[in-house]
CSV table of C-alpha atoms in Angstrom, one decimal:
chain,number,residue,atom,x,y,z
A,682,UNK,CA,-41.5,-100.0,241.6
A,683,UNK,CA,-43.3,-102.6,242.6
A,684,UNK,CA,-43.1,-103.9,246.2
A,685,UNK,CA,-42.0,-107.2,245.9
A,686,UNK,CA,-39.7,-106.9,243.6
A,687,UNK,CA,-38.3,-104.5,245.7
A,688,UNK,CA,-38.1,-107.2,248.4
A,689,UNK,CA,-36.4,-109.5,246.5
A,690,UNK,CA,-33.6,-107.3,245.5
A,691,UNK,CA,-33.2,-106.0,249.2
A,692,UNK,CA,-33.2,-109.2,250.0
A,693,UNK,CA,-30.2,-109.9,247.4
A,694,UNK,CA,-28.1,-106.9,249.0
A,695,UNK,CA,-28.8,-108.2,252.5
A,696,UNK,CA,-27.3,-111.5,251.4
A,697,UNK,CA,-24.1,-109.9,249.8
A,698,UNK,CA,-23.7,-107.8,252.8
A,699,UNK,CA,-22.9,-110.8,254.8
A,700,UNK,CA,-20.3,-111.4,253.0
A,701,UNK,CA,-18.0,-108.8,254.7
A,702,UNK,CA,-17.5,-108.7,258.3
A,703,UNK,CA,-20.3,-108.2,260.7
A,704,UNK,CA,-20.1,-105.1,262.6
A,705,UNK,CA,-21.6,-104.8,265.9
A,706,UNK,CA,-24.0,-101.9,267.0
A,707,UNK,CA,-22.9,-99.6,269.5
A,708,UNK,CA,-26.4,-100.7,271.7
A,709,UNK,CA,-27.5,-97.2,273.5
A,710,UNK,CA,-30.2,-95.3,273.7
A,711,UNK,CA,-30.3,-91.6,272.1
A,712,UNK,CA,-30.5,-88.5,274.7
A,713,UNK,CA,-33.5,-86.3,273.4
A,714,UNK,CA,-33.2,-82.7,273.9
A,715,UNK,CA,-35.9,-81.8,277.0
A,716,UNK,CA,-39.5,-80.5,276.4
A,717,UNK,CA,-42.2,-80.8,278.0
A,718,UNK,CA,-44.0,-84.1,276.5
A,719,UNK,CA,-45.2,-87.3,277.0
A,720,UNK,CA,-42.2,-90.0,276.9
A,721,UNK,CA,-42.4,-94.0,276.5
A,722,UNK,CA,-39.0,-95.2,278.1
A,723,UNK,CA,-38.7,-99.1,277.3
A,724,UNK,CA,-37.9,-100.8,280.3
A,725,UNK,CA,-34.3,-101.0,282.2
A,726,UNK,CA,-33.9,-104.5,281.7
A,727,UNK,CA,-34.2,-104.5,277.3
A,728,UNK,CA,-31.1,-103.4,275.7
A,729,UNK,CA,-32.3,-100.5,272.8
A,730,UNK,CA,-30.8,-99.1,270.3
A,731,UNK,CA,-32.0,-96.0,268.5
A,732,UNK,CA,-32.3,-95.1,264.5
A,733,UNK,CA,-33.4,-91.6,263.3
A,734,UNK,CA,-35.2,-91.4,260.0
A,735,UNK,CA,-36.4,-88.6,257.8
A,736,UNK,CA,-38.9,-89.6,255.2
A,737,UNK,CA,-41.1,-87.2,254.7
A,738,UNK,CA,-44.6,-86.1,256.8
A,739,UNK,CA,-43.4,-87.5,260.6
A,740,UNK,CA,-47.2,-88.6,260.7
A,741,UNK,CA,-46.5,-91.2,258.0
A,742,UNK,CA,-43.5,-92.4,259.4
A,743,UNK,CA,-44.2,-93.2,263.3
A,744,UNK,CA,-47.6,-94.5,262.3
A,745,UNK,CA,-45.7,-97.0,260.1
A,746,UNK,CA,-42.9,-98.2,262.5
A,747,UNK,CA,-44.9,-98.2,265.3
A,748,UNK,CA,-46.4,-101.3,263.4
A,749,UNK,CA,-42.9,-103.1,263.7
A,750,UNK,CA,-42.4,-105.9,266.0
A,751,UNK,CA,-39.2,-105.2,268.0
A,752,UNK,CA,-39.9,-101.0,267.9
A,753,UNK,CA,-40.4,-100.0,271.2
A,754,UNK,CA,-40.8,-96.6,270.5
A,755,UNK,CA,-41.5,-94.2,268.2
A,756,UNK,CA,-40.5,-89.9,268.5
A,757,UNK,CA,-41.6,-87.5,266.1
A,758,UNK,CA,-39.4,-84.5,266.2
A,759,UNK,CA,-37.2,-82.3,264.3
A,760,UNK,CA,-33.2,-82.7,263.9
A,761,UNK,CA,-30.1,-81.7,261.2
A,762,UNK,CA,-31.0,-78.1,261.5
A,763,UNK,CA,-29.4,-75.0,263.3
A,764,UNK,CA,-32.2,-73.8,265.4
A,765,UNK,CA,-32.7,-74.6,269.3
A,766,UNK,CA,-35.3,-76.3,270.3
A,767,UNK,CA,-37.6,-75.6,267.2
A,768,UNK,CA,-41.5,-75.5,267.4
A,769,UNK,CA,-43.2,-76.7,264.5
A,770,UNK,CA,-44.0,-73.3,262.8
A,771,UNK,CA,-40.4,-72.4,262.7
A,772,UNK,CA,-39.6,-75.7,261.2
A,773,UNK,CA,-42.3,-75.0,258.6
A,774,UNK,CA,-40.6,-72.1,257.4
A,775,UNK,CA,-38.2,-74.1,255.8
A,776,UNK,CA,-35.5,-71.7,257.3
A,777,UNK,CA,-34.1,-73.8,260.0
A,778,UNK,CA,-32.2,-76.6,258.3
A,779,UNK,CA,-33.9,-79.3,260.4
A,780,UNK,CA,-36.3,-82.2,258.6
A,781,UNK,CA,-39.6,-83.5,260.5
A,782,UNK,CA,-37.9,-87.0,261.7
A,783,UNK,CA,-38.5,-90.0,264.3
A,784,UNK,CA,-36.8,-91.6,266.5
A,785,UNK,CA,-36.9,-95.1,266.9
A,786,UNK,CA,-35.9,-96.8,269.4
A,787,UNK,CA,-36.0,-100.7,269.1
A,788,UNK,CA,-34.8,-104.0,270.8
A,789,UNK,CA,-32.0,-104.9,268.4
A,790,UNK,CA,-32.1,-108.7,269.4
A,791,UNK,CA,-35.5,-108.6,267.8
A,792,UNK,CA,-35.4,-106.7,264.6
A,793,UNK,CA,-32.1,-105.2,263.2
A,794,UNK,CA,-31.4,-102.0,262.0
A,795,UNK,CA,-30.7,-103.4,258.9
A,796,UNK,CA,-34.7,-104.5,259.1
A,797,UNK,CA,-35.3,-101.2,259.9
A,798,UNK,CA,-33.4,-99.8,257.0
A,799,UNK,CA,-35.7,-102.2,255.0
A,800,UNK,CA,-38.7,-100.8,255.9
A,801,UNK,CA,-37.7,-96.8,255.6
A,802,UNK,CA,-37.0,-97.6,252.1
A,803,UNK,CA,-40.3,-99.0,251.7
A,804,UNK,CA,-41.7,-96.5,253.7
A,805,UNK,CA,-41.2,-93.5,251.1
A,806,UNK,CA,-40.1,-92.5,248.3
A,807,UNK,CA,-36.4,-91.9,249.1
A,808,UNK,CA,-35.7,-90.5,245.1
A,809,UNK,CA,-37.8,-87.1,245.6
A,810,UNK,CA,-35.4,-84.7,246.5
A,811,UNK,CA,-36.7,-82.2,249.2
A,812,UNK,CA,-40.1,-83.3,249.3
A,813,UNK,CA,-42.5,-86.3,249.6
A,814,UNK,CA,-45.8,-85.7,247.2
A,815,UNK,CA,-47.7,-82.8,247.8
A,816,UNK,CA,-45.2,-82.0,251.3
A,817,UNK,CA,-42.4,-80.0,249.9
A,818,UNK,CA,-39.3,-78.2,251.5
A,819,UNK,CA,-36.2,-79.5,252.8
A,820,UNK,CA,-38.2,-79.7,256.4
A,821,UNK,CA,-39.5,-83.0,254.5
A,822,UNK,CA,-36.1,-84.5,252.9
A,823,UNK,CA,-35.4,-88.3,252.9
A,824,UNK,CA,-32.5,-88.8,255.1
A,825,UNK,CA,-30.7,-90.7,257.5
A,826,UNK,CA,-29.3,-89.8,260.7
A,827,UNK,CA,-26.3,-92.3,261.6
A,828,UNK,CA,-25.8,-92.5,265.6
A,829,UNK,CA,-22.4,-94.5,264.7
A,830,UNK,CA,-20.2,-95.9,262.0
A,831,UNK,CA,-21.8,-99.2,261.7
A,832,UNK,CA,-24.8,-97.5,260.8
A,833,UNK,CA,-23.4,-95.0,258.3
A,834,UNK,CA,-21.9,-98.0,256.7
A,835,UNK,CA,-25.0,-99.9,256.4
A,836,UNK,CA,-26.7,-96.8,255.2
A,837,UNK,CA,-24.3,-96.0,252.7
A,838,UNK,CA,-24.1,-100.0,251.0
A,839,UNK,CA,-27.6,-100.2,250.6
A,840,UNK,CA,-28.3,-96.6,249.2
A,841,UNK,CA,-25.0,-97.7,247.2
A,842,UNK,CA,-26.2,-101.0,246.5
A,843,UNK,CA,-29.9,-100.5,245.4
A,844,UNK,CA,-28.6,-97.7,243.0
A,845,UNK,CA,-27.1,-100.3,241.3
A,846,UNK,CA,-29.4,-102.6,241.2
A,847,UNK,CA,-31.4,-99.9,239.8
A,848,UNK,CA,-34.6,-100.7,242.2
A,849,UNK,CA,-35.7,-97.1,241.3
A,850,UNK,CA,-37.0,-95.4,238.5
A,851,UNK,CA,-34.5,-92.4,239.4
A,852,UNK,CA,-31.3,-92.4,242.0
A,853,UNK,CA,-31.8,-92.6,245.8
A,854,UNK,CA,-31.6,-88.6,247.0
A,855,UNK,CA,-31.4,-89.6,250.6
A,856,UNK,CA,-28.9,-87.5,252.6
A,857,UNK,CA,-27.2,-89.6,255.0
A,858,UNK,CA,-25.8,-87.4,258.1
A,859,UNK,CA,-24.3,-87.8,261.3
A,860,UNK,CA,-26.9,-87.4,263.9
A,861,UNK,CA,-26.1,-84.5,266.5
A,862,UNK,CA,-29.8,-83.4,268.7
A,863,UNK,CA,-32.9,-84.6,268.6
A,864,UNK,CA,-36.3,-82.4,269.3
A,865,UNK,CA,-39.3,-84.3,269.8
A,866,UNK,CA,-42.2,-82.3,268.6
A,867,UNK,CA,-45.3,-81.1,270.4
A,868,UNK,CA,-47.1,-83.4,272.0
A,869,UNK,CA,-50.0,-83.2,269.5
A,870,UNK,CA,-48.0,-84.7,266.6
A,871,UNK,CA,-47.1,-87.5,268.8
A,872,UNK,CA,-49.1,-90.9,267.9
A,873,UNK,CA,-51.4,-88.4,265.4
A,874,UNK,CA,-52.7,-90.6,263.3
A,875,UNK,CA,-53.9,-93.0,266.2
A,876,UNK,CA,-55.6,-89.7,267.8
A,877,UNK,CA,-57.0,-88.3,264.3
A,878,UNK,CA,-57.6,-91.2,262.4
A,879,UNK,CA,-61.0,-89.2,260.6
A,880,UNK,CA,-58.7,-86.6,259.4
A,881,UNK,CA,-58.6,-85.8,255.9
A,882,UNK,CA,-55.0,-86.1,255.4
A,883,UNK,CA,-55.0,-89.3,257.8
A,884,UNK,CA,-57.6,-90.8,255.5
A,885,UNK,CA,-55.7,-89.7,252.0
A,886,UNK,CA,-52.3,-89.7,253.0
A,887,UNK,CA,-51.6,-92.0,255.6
A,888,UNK,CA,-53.9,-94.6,255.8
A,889,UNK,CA,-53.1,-95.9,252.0
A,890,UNK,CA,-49.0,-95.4,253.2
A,891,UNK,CA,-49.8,-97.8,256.2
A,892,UNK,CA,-52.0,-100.3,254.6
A,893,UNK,CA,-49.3,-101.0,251.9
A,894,UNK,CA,-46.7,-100.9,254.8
A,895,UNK,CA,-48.3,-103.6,256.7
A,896,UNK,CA,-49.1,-105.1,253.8
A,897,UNK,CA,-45.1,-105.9,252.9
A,898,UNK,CA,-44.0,-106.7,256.1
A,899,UNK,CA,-47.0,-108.2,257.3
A,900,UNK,CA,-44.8,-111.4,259.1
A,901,UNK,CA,-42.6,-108.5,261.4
A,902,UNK,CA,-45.8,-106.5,262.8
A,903,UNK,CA,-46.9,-106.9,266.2
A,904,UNK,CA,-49.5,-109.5,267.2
């Protein structure tokens, strides 16, 4: 699928959606579950909301929305499994129901979570079920985690909506899901492709993810 036709049609469903009423997001911040790691708490005075995403590698997917003008924040972490505060091994197992994720926390009054939305489609693949390329298991499923109904409901009209429009070669697979707990992950994931930039999967995998990233929303990124 190419990019900008993607775009284009996102753009289309973003138009429709205005049709209906506009809903306004419960603006709050999402209580992480405690361990011991480095945290970047937006200031007091900016109201933040929060959206979790799973979409595949969490190395991928904080690099890329860090780039977003209006993210505050990015958390790598684990959530929608069964397991207590979960260390990464565990979670590789594939045996504890929870998916590498972020948390995002962003200043809604400059980019929506419908922008956001946007840009985890474009982020990944959201039609491989369980997996995202060579990164298999349901610890790397494409989903959403909804931290209220407004966001459920957008989630579900554009996964809906871009069905139809048949933007993909294949259906949308993304599991949308209410989101309970949130574990950030060690502090070495965090910010690791910033820290590990020469790495081999930093240089195959995430670099040519980011550069085409930046490359479709290359009027929202920060200065």
């Amino acid at each position: 699928m190419k990019s900008s036709i993607f775009i284009n049609t996102f753009s289309i469903i973003l138009a429709s959606f205005f049709i209906m009423p506009i809903l306004g997001c419960n603006k709050k911040t999402t209580e992480f579950a405690t361990r011991n790691t480095a945290s970047n708490k937006p200031s007091m005075q900016v109201v933040t909301d929060t959206a979790t995403f799973a979409a595949g590698c969490f190395w991928c997917v904080e690099e890329q929305f860090k780039q977003l003008n209006g993210v505050l924040s990015v958390t790598s972490g684990y959530t929608g499994g069964t397991l207590s505060n979960p260390t990464y091994e565990e979670v590789t197992s594939g045996n504890t129901g929870h998916a590498e994720a972020c948390a995002i926390v962003f200043n809604p009054q400059v980019i929506s979570y419908r922008e956001l939305l946007q840009a985890f489609f474009v982020a990944h693949d959201p039609t491989q079920l369980n997996r995202q390329g060579n990164d298999i298991g349901t610890q790397y499923r494409s989903a959403i985690f909804y931290h209220n109904s407004e966001q459920k409901e957008l989630a579900e009209f554009y996964i809906n909506a871009l069905n139809k429009e048949k933007a993909y070669n294949q259906p949308i697979v993304t599991e949308v899901s209410l989101f309970k707990t949130f574990y950030p992950a060690e502090e070495y994931h965090q910010n690791y492709y910033e820290n590990n930039p020469d790495k081999a999967y930093c240089r195959l995998v995430i670099q040519p993810k980011l550069e085409k990233f930046k490359k479709v929303f290359k009027e929202q990124l920060k200065k």
